[in-house]
CSV table of C-alpha atoms in Angstrom, one decimal:
chain,number,residue,atom,x,y,z
A,1450,MET,CA,0.0,0.0,0.0
A,1451,GLU,CA,1.4,3.4,-1.0
A,1452,GLU,CA,-0.2,5.1,2.0
A,1453,LYS,CA,0.5,4.2,5.6
A,1454,ILE,CA,-2.5,2.7,7.5
A,1455,TYR,CA,-2.2,5.5,10.1
A,1456,ASP,CA,-2.9,8.1,7.4
A,1457,LEU,CA,-5.8,6.1,6.2
A,1458,LEU,CA,-7.3,5.7,9.6
A,1459,ASN,CA,-7.3,9.5,10.1
A,1460,ASP,CA,-9.9,9.6,7.3
A,1461,VAL,CA,-12.2,7.0,8.8
A,1462,LYS,CA,-15.2,8.6,10.5
A,1463,THR,CA,-16.1,6.8,13.6
A,1464,ASP,CA,-18.8,7.3,16.3
A,1465,PHE,CA,-17.3,6.8,19.8
A,1466,SER,CA,-20.3,8.0,21.8
A,1467,GLU,CA,-22.1,4.7,21.8
A,1468,TYR,CA,-19.3,2.8,23.4
A,1469,ASP,CA,-18.1,3.6,26.9
A,1470,ASN,CA,-16.2,0.4,27.5
A,1471,LEU,CA,-14.7,-1.8,24.7
A,1472,MET,CA,-14.9,-5.5,25.3
A,1473,LEU,CA,-14.4,-7.5,22.1
A,1474,SER,CA,-15.2,-11.1,21.5
A,1475,SER,CA,-13.0,-12.9,19.0
A,1476,ASP,CA,-15.8,-12.8,16.5
A,1477,GLU,CA,-16.3,-9.0,17.0
A,1478,ALA,CA,-12.6,-8.5,16.6
A,1479,ARG,CA,-12.8,-10.5,13.3
A,1480,GLN,CA,-15.7,-8.3,12.1
A,1481,ILE,CA,-13.8,-5.1,13.0
A,1482,GLU,CA,-10.7,-6.4,11.2
A,1483,LYS,CA,-12.8,-7.2,8.1
A,1484,ARG,CA,-14.5,-3.7,8.1
A,1485,LEU,CA,-11.2,-2.0,8.7
A,1486,LEU,CA,-9.6,-3.7,5.7
A,1487,GLN,CA,-12.6,-2.8,3.6
A,1488,GLU,CA,-12.3,0.9,4.7
A,1489,VAL,CA,-8.6,0.9,3.9
A,1490,ARG,CA,-9.1,-0.5,0.5
A,1491,LYS,CA,-11.8,2.0,-0.2
A,1492,LEU,CA,-9.7,5.0,1.1
A,1493,ASN,CA,-6.6,3.7,-0.8
A,1494,GLY,CA,-8.1,4.4,-4.2
A,1495,ASN,CA,-10.1,1.3,-5.2
A,1496,LYS,CA,-12.3,3.2,-7.6
A,1497,ARG,CA,-14.6,0.3,-8.4
A,1498,GLU,CA,-15.4,-0.2,-4.7
A,1499,GLN,CA,-15.7,3.6,-4.2
A,1500,GLU,CA,-18.4,3.8,-6.8
A,1501,HIS,CA,-20.4,0.8,-6.0
A,1502,ALA,CA,-19.9,-0.2,-2.3
A,1503,LYS,CA,-22.2,1.5,0.2
A,1504,THR,CA,-20.6,3.4,3.1
A,1505,ARG,CA,-20.2,1.2,6.1
A,1506,LYS,CA,-20.5,2.5,9.6
A,1507,THR,CA,-17.5,1.4,11.7
A,1508,ARG,CA,-19.3,0.5,15.0
A,1509,LYS,CA,-16.2,0.4,17.2
A,1510,GLY,CA,-13.5,3.0,17.6
A,1511,ILE,CA,-10.8,2.0,15.2
A,1512,ARG,CA,-8.0,3.0,17.5
A,1513,ALA,CA,-9.4,1.1,20.4
A,1514,ALA,CA,-10.3,-1.8,18.2
A,1515,VAL,CA,-6.8,-2.3,16.8
A,1516,ALA,CA,-5.2,-2.1,20.2
A,1517,ALA,CA,-7.8,-4.3,22.0
A,1518,ALA,CA,-7.8,-6.9,19.2
A,1519,ALA,CA,-4.1,-7.0,19.4
A,1520,ALA,CA,-4.2,-7.3,23.1
A,1521,CYS,CA,-6.5,-10.3,23.0
A,1522,ALA,CA,-4.5,-11.8,20.1
A,1523,ALA,CA,-7.4,-11.6,17.7
A,1524,VAL,CA,-5.5,-9.6,15.2
A,1525,SER,CA,-1.9,-10.5,16.0
A,1526,LEU,CA,-1.2,-14.1,15.2
A,1527,VAL,CA,1.7,-16.6,14.4
A,1528,VAL,CA,3.5,-18.2,11.4
A,1529,SER,CA,5.1,-21.5,10.4
A,1530,SER,CA,8.5,-22.6,8.8
A,1531,GLN,CA,10.5,-25.2,7.0
A,1532,THR,CA,11.9,-28.2,8.9
A,1533,ASP,CA,11.0,-31.8,9.2
A,1534,ALA,CA,9.7,-31.7,12.8
A,1535,LYS,CA,6.1,-31.3,11.8
A,1536,GLY,CA,3.6,-32.1,14.6
A,1537,LEU,CA,5.9,-30.9,17.3
A,1538,LEU,CA,5.5,-27.6,19.1
A,1539,SER,CA,8.5,-25.3,19.3
A,1540,SER,CA,9.4,-23.7,22.7
A,1541,THR,CA,7.9,-20.4,21.4
A,1542,PHE,CA,4.5,-22.0,20.8
A,1543,GLN,CA,4.7,-23.9,24.1
A,1544,LYS,CA,5.2,-20.5,25.9
A,1545,LEU,CA,2.3,-19.0,24.0
A,1546,ILE,CA,0.0,-21.8,25.0
A,1547,ALA,CA,1.1,-21.7,28.6
A,1548,GLY,CA,0.7,-17.9,28.6
A,1549,SER,CA,-2.9,-18.1,27.4
A,1550,GLU,CA,-4.0,-20.2,30.4
A,1551,GLY,CA,-6.7,-18.3,32.3
A,1552,SER,CA,-7.2,-15.7,29.7
A,1553,LYS,CA,-10.6,-14.7,28.4
A,1554,TYR,CA,-9.9,-16.3,25.0
A,1555,GLU,CA,-7.9,-19.3,26.3
A,1556,LYS,CA,-9.8,-21.8,24.2
A,1557,GLU,CA,-9.4,-19.8,20.9
A,1558,GLU,CA,-5.8,-18.9,21.5
A,1559,GLN,CA,-4.7,-22.4,22.5
A,1560,GLU,CA,-6.5,-23.9,19.4
A,1561,LEU,CA,-4.8,-21.4,17.2
A,1562,TYR,CA,-1.3,-21.8,18.6
A,1563,THR,CA,-1.6,-25.6,18.6
A,1564,LYS,CA,-2.9,-25.9,15.0
A,1565,ILE,CA,-0.5,-23.4,13.5
A,1566,GLY,CA,2.4,-24.5,15.8
A,1567,LYS,CA,2.2,-28.2,14.8
A,1568,GLN,CA,2.5,-27.3,11.2
A,1569,SER,CA,5.3,-24.8,11.7
A,1570,THR,CA,9.0,-25.2,11.7
A,1571,GLN,CA,11.6,-23.5,13.9
A,1572,LEU,CA,13.8,-21.1,12.0
A,1573,THR,CA,17.5,-21.7,12.1
A,1574,GLU,CA,20.4,-20.5,10.1
A,1575,ASP,CA,20.6,-23.8,8.4
A,1576,THR,CA,16.9,-24.0,7.3
A,1577,GLY,CA,17.2,-20.4,6.1
A,1578,LYS,CA,20.2,-21.1,4.0
A,1579,GLU,CA,18.4,-24.1,2.5
A,1580,VAL,CA,15.5,-21.9,1.5
A,1581,GLN,CA,17.8,-19.2,0.1
A,1582,LYS,CA,19.5,-21.8,-2.0
A,1583,GLU,CA,16.2,-23.0,-3.4
A,1584,GLY,CA,14.8,-19.5,-4.0
A,1585,GLY,CA,17.9,-17.8,-5.4
A,1586,LYS,CA,17.7,-14.1,-5.7
A,1587,GLU,CA,14.0,-14.0,-4.9
A,1588,ALA,CA,14.7,-15.3,-1.4
A,1589,GLY,CA,16.8,-12.2,-0.6
A,1590,LYS,CA,19.2,-12.0,2.3
A,1591,GLN,CA,18.6,-13.8,5.6
A,1592,LYS,CA,18.8,-12.0,9.0
A,1593,LEU,CA,17.0,-13.8,11.8
A,1594,THR,CA,18.4,-11.8,14.8
A,1595,ALA,CA,18.7,-8.0,15.4
A,1596,LYS,CA,20.2,-6.3,18.5
A,1597,ASP,CA,20.1,-2.6,19.4
A,1598,ALA,CA,19.5,-0.4,22.5
A,1599,GLY,CA,19.6,-3.4,24.9
A,1600,VAL,CA,16.9,-5.3,23.0
A,1601,THR,CA,17.4,-8.5,21.1
A,1602,MET,CA,14.8,-9.6,18.6
A,1603,ARG,CA,14.8,-12.9,16.7
A,1604,ALA,CA,12.5,-14.7,14.2
A,1605,SER,CA,11.4,-18.0,15.7
A,1606,ASP,CA,8.8,-19.9,13.5
A,1607,VAL,CA,7.1,-19.5,10.1
A,1608,TYR,CA,4.1,-21.1,8.4
A,1609,CYS,CA,2.9,-20.6,4.9
A,1610,ASP,CA,0.2,-22.6,3.0
A,1611,GLY,CA,-0.4,-20.3,0.1
A,1612,TYR,CA,-3.4,-18.7,1.7
A,1613,MET,CA,-2.1,-17.7,5.2
A,1614,LEU,CA,1.4,-16.7,6.4
A,1615,TYR,CA,2.3,-16.8,10.1
A,1616,TYR,CA,5.5,-15.9,11.8
A,1617,THR,CA,6.6,-15.5,15.4
A,1618,LEU,CA,9.2,-13.0,16.8
A,1619,VAL,CA,10.8,-13.3,20.2
A,1620,LEU,CA,12.0,-10.2,22.1
A,1621,GLU,CA,14.3,-10.2,25.1
A,1622,THR,CA,15.5,-7.1,27.0
A,1623,GLU,CA,16.6,-5.9,30.4
A,1624,ASN,CA,15.4,-2.4,29.8
A,1625,PRO,CA,13.9,-1.4,33.2
A,1626,GLU,CA,11.0,0.6,31.7
A,1627,LEU,CA,10.0,-2.1,29.1
A,1628,THR,CA,10.2,-4.8,31.8
A,1629,ALA,CA,8.6,-2.9,34.7
A,1630,ASP,CA,5.8,-4.4,36.8
A,1631,GLY,CA,2.4,-3.9,35.1
A,1632,ILE,CA,3.8,-3.9,31.5
A,1633,ASP,CA,1.7,-6.5,29.6
A,1634,ALA,CA,3.2,-6.1,26.2
A,1635,ILE,CA,5.7,-4.2,24.1
A,1636,MET,CA,4.3,-2.5,21.0
A,1637,THR,CA,6.0,-0.8,18.1
A,1638,ASP,CA,3.5,2.0,18.2
A,1639,VAL,CA,0.7,3.5,20.3
A,1640,ILE,CA,-1.3,5.0,17.5
A,1641,LYS,CA,0.8,8.0,16.3
A,1642,ASP,CA,1.1,10.2,13.2
A,1643,ARG,CA,4.0,8.2,11.9
A,1644,PRO,CA,4.4,4.4,12.2
A,1645,HIS,CA,7.7,3.1,13.5
A,1646,CYS,CA,7.4,-0.3,12.0
A,1647,ASN,CA,7.5,-1.3,8.4
A,1648,VAL,CA,6.9,-4.8,7.1
A,1649,LYS,CA,7.1,-5.9,3.4
A,1650,ILE,CA,6.0,-9.3,2.3
A,1651,ALA,CA,7.2,-10.2,-1.2
A,1652,GLY,CA,7.9,-6.5,-1.7
A,1653,GLN,CA,4.4,-5.3,-0.7
A,1654,ASP,CA,3.5,-3.3,2.5
A,1655,ASP,CA,1.7,-5.7,4.9
A,1656,GLY,CA,-0.9,-2.9,5.5
A,1657,MET,CA,-0.7,-2.8,9.3
A,1658,GLY,CA,2.7,-1.8,10.5
A,1659,LEU,CA,2.0,-2.8,14.1
A,1660,PHE,CA,3.7,-5.4,16.3
A,1661,VAL,CA,2.5,-6.4,19.7
A,1662,PHE,CA,4.9,-8.5,21.7
A,1663,ARG,CA,3.0,-10.1,24.6
A,1664,ARG,CA,4.7,-10.8,27.9
A,1665,GLN,CA,5.3,-14.4,28.7
A,1666,LYS,CA,5.8,-16.1,32.1
A,1667,ASP,CA,9.6,-16.4,31.6
A,1668,GLY,CA,10.0,-12.7,31.0
A,1669,THR,CA,10.3,-12.9,27.2
A,1670,PHE,CA,7.9,-11.1,24.8
A,1671,ILE,CA,6.4,-12.9,21.8
A,1672,SER,CA,4.6,-11.5,18.8
A,1673,VAL,CA,2.5,-13.7,16.5
A,1674,GLN,CA,1.9,-12.1,13.1
A,1675,ASN,CA,-0.3,-13.2,10.3
A,1676,TYR,CA,-0.7,-12.2,6.7
A,1677,CYS,CA,-3.5,-13.2,4.3
A,1678,PHE,CA,-2.4,-13.5,0.7
A,1679,TYR,CA,-5.8,-12.8,-0.7
A,1680,GLY,CA,-6.6,-10.0,1.8
A,1681,GLN,CA,-4.6,-7.5,-0.2
A,1682,THR,CA,-5.5,-5.1,-3.0
A,1683,LYS,CA,-3.6,-7.2,-5.5
A,1684,PRO,CA,-3.8,-10.8,-4.3
A,1685,LYS,CA,-1.3,-13.3,-5.7
A,1686,THR,CA,-1.5,-17.0,-6.0
A,1687,TYR,CA,1.6,-18.8,-4.9
A,1688,GLN,CA,2.7,-22.2,-6.1
A,1689,ASP,CA,4.4,-24.9,-4.0
A,1690,GLY,CA,8.1,-24.2,-3.4
A,1691,GLU,CA,7.9,-20.5,-4.2
A,1692,ILE,CA,9.8,-18.2,-1.8
A,1693,VAL,CA,8.2,-15.3,-0.1
A,1694,PRO,CA,10.7,-12.9,1.6
A,1695,ILE,CA,9.7,-11.0,4.7
A,1696,ALA,CA,11.5,-7.7,5.4
A,1697,ILE,CA,10.9,-6.1,8.8
A,1698,THR,CA,12.2,-2.7,10.1
A,1699,ILE,CA,11.3,-1.5,13.6
A,1700,GLU,CA,12.5,1.9,14.9
A,1701,GLN,CA,10.9,2.1,18.4
A,1702,LEU,CA,9.4,0.0,21.1
A,1703,VAL,CA,6.9,1.1,23.8
A,1704,GLY,CA,5.8,-0.8,26.9
A,1705,VAL,CA,2.0,-0.9,27.4
A,1706,ASP,CA,-0.2,-1.6,30.4
A,1707,PHE,CA,-3.5,-3.0,29.1
A,1708,ASP,CA,-5.2,-2.7,32.5
A,1709,ASN,CA,-5.0,1.0,32.8
A,1710,HIS,CA,-5.9,4.0,30.7
A,1711,ARG,CA,-4.8,7.6,30.4
A,1712,GLU,CA,-7.3,10.5,30.5
A,1713,ASP,CA,-7.4,10.6,26.7
A,1714,GLY,CA,-8.6,6.9,26.7
A,1715,GLU,CA,-5.3,5.5,25.4
A,1716,TYR,CA,-3.6,2.7,27.3
A,1717,VAL,CA,-0.9,3.7,29.8
A,1718,TYR,CA,2.5,3.3,28.1
A,1719,THR,CA,6.2,4.0,28.7
A,1720,GLU,CA,8.5,6.4,26.9
A,1721,PRO,CA,9.6,4.9,23.6
A,1722,ALA,CA,12.9,3.1,23.3
A,1723,SER,CA,14.5,4.1,20.0
A,1724,GLY,CA,16.7,2.0,17.9
A,1725,GLU,CA,16.8,0.0,14.7
A,1726,TRP,CA,15.9,-3.7,14.4
A,1727,LYS,CA,16.0,-5.2,10.9
A,1728,LEU,CA,15.0,-8.8,10.1
A,1729,SER,CA,14.9,-10.6,6.8
A,1730,ILE,CA,13.1,-14.0,6.6
A,1731,PRO,CA,12.8,-16.1,3.5
A,1732,VAL,CA,9.7,-18.3,3.7
A,1733,LYS,CA,9.0,-21.3,1.5
A,1734,VAL,CA,5.4,-21.8,0.4
A,1735,GLU,CA,4.0,-25.3,1.1
A,1736,THR,CA,0.9,-26.1,-0.9
A,1737,SER,CA,1.5,-29.7,-1.9
A,1738,GLY,CA,-1.0,-31.0,0.7
A,1739,ASN,CA,-3.7,-28.5,-0.2
A,1740,HIS,CA,-7.0,-30.1,-1.5
A,1741,THR,CA,-9.8,-28.1,-3.2
A,1742,GLN,CA,-13.3,-29.4,-3.5
A,1743,THR,CA,-16.2,-27.9,-5.4
A,1744,ILE,CA,-19.3,-27.3,-3.3
A,1745,ASN,CA,-21.6,-25.1,-5.3
A,1746,GLN,CA,-24.5,-25.1,-2.8
A,1747,GLU,CA,-26.8,-22.1,-2.8
A,1748,ASP,CA,-29.5,-20.8,-0.4
A,1749,ASN,CA,-31.4,-17.5,-0.8
A,1750,GLY,CA,-28.9,-16.0,-3.2
A,1751,VAL,CA,-25.8,-17.0,-1.2
A,1752,LYS,CA,-23.5,-19.6,-2.8
A,1753,LEU,CA,-20.7,-21.6,-1.2
A,1754,ALA,CA,-18.5,-22.2,-4.3
A,1755,SER,CA,-15.5,-24.2,-2.9
A,1756,VAL,CA,-13.5,-25.2,0.1
A,1757,THR,CA,-9.7,-25.7,0.1
A,1758,LYS,CA,-8.2,-27.7,3.0
A,1759,ALA,CA,-4.6,-26.5,3.7
A,1760,LYS,CA,-2.1,-27.6,6.4
A,1761,ALA,CA,-3.9,-25.8,9.2
A,1762,THR,CA,-6.6,-23.8,7.6
A,1763,LEU,CA,-9.9,-24.1,5.7
A,1764,ASN,CA,-10.4,-21.6,2.8
A,1765,LEU,CA,-13.9,-20.9,1.6
A,1766,VAL,CA,-15.0,-19.0,-1.6
A,1767,LEU,CA,-18.5,-17.5,-1.4
A,1768,GLU,CA,-20.6,-15.7,-4.0
A,1769,GLU,CA,-23.1,-13.3,-2.4
A,1770,PRO,CA,-25.7,-10.9,-3.8
A,1771,ASN,CA,-26.0,-7.2,-3.3
A,1772,PHE,CA,-27.5,-7.1,0.2
A,1773,THR,CA,-28.7,-3.5,-0.2
A,1774,GLN,CA,-31.4,-4.8,-2.5
A,1775,GLU,CA,-34.7,-6.6,-1.9
A,1776,PRO,CA,-35.3,-8.8,0.0
A,1777,TYR,CA,-32.3,-8.1,2.2
A,1778,ASN,CA,-32.4,-4.3,2.5
A,1779,ASP,CA,-29.1,-3.9,4.3
A,1780,LYS,CA,-27.8,-0.4,3.6
A,1781,TYR,CA,-24.3,-1.4,4.6
A,1782,ASN,CA,-24.2,-4.4,2.3
A,1783,ASP,CA,-22.5,-6.2,5.1
A,1784,PRO,CA,-24.2,-9.2,6.8
A,1785,ASP,CA,-22.7,-11.5,9.5
A,1786,ILE,CA,-21.1,-14.6,8.1
A,1787,LEU,CA,-20.4,-17.4,10.5
A,1788,ILE,CA,-19.0,-20.9,10.0
A,1789,LYS,CA,-19.8,-23.5,12.7
A,1790,ASP,CA,-19.1,-27.2,13.3
A,1791,LYS,CA,-22.0,-29.7,13.8
A,1792,ASN,CA,-22.1,-28.8,17.5
A,1793,GLY,CA,-22.6,-25.1,16.9
A,1794,ASN,CA,-19.0,-24.0,17.8
A,1795,MET,CA,-17.8,-21.2,15.6
A,1796,LEU,CA,-14.6,-21.6,13.6
A,1797,GLN,CA,-11.9,-19.0,14.1
A,1798,TRP,CA,-11.8,-16.5,11.2
A,1799,VAL,CA,-8.2,-15.5,10.5
A,1800,GLY,CA,-8.3,-13.8,7.1
A,1801,SER,CA,-10.7,-12.6,4.3
A,1802,TYR,CA,-11.0,-10.7,1.1
A,1803,ASP,CA,-14.3,-9.3,0.0
A,1804,ASP,CA,-14.2,-8.5,-3.7
A,1805,ILE,CA,-17.3,-6.3,-4.3
A,1806,GLN,CA,-18.4,-6.3,-7.9
A,1807,LYS,CA,-19.8,-3.4,-10.0
A,1808,ASP,CA,-23.3,-4.5,-9.3
A,1809,GLY,CA,-22.7,-4.6,-5.5
A,1810,SER,CA,-22.5,-8.4,-5.4
A,1811,HIS,CA,-19.6,-10.1,-3.6
A,1812,VAL,CA,-17.0,-12.8,-4.3
A,1813,GLN,CA,-15.5,-13.4,-0.8
A,1814,SER,CA,-12.6,-15.5,0.3
A,1815,ILE,CA,-12.4,-16.6,3.9
A,1816,ALA,CA,-9.6,-18.3,5.8
A,1817,LEU,CA,-10.5,-20.3,9.0
A,1818,ILE,CA,-8.6,-22.5,11.5
A,1819,ASP,CA,-9.3,-26.1,10.5
A,1820,THR,CA,-10.8,-28.0,13.4
A,1821,GLY,CA,-10.4,-31.3,11.7
A,1822,GLU,CA,-14.0,-32.3,11.5
A,1823,GLU,CA,-16.0,-33.3,8.4
A,1824,ASP,CA,-19.4,-31.5,8.8
A,1825,TYR,CA,-19.9,-27.8,9.0
A,1826,VAL,CA,-22.6,-25.1,8.6
A,1827,LEU,CA,-22.4,-21.7,6.9
A,1828,GLU,CA,-24.8,-19.1,8.3
A,1829,VAL,CA,-25.4,-15.6,7.0
A,1830,THR,CA,-27.6,-13.3,9.1
A,1831,ASN,CA,-29.0,-9.8,8.4
A,1832,LYS,CA,-27.5,-8.2,11.5
A,1833,ASN,CA,-28.0,-4.6,10.3
A,1834,VAL,CA,-31.8,-5.1,9.6
A,1835,ASP,CA,-33.7,-7.7,11.7
A,1836,GLY,CA,-31.0,-10.2,12.8
A,1837,LYS,CA,-32.8,-13.0,10.9
A,1838,THR,CA,-31.0,-15.8,9.0
A,1839,ILE,CA,-30.5,-15.0,5.3
A,1840,ALA,CA,-28.9,-18.3,4.3
A,1841,ARG,CA,-27.9,-21.6,5.9
A,1842,ILE,CA,-25.7,-24.1,4.0
A,1843,GLU,CA,-24.5,-27.4,5.4
A,1844,PHE,CA,-21.3,-28.8,3.8
A,1845,SER,CA,-18.7,-31.5,4.3
A,1846,VAL,CA,-15.0,-31.4,4.0
A,1847,GLU,CA,-13.2,-34.4,2.4
A,1848,ARG,CA,-10.5,-35.8,4.7
């Protein structure tokens, strides 16, 4: 993206008056992320969407939503890598799972870390060199560790199935402010005019520019990041064995207390620690185990076209009508979409791309954490009108 997300967010009009206290469920955080990405695409010059998509009302404060979603790990996630030790959890993922015990989203976080972690590989100099050799110039240079201002940052794990990319970073420091009592996390920014973190994936800006390193029981800090390949303005399809380089530059770190707020509503945070931390991570795309099946089931104008089972994710393609028209009458053209297992449990939504057509209809791609079951239900509800069900489609995934 040519513009930074902070500049784009300044143009998003939000209504804060309705929300005294922000408590997000994982599904609410997913919905906010979806709407945020839609607003960013619109503000970033997607003319087709500007002309044909209806204005959506962002129902939660964007600033608070980004920080809170990151704090509950609904936006910040993790990525996998390239060794043979599949099915085993690295020490980084073990710390994340242990650290989520007793949290409000313990079940969701542990499921995520376990599913992604078991399909990830620990990054080492040797595995990186192997990928560099296979990828040639496209792989770029490898730099897995960066040190400055008393802070050491290293890349730990990566995962890439052609749809979703996850990676973990571990931060260690003895900086007294960043490690003080009450500090829950270290962030690269508390929403400012200029971001102090830049991430490029295959040469493209990742669109967020925000890292949240959550404090672990052993005193280290871990950030779990995700990137959806079809969630960008120009999605690209990757083939098995292709190399995706990640380039990270961080210029400041700030300690944050998520339990306390300042008078202006922002979280309490420390003075920034300035420095320069640069990492370069070559990632190998693994799609050999992906399996796509055609579904083509339709209900009330909503069609589930296909499902692709990847290493740790399920990836759905939906064809949807223009919901502003009869009989839906949703002026936001934005219904709720939920995918549940046969017991009614919702699957975690980790990425999406809503391609709105000239006539207002949608072709939407959705990435979910794969729970390993066979039978699922897709439900679409008209949340902005009467809350009633628009469509319900039962489908099975081939195992």
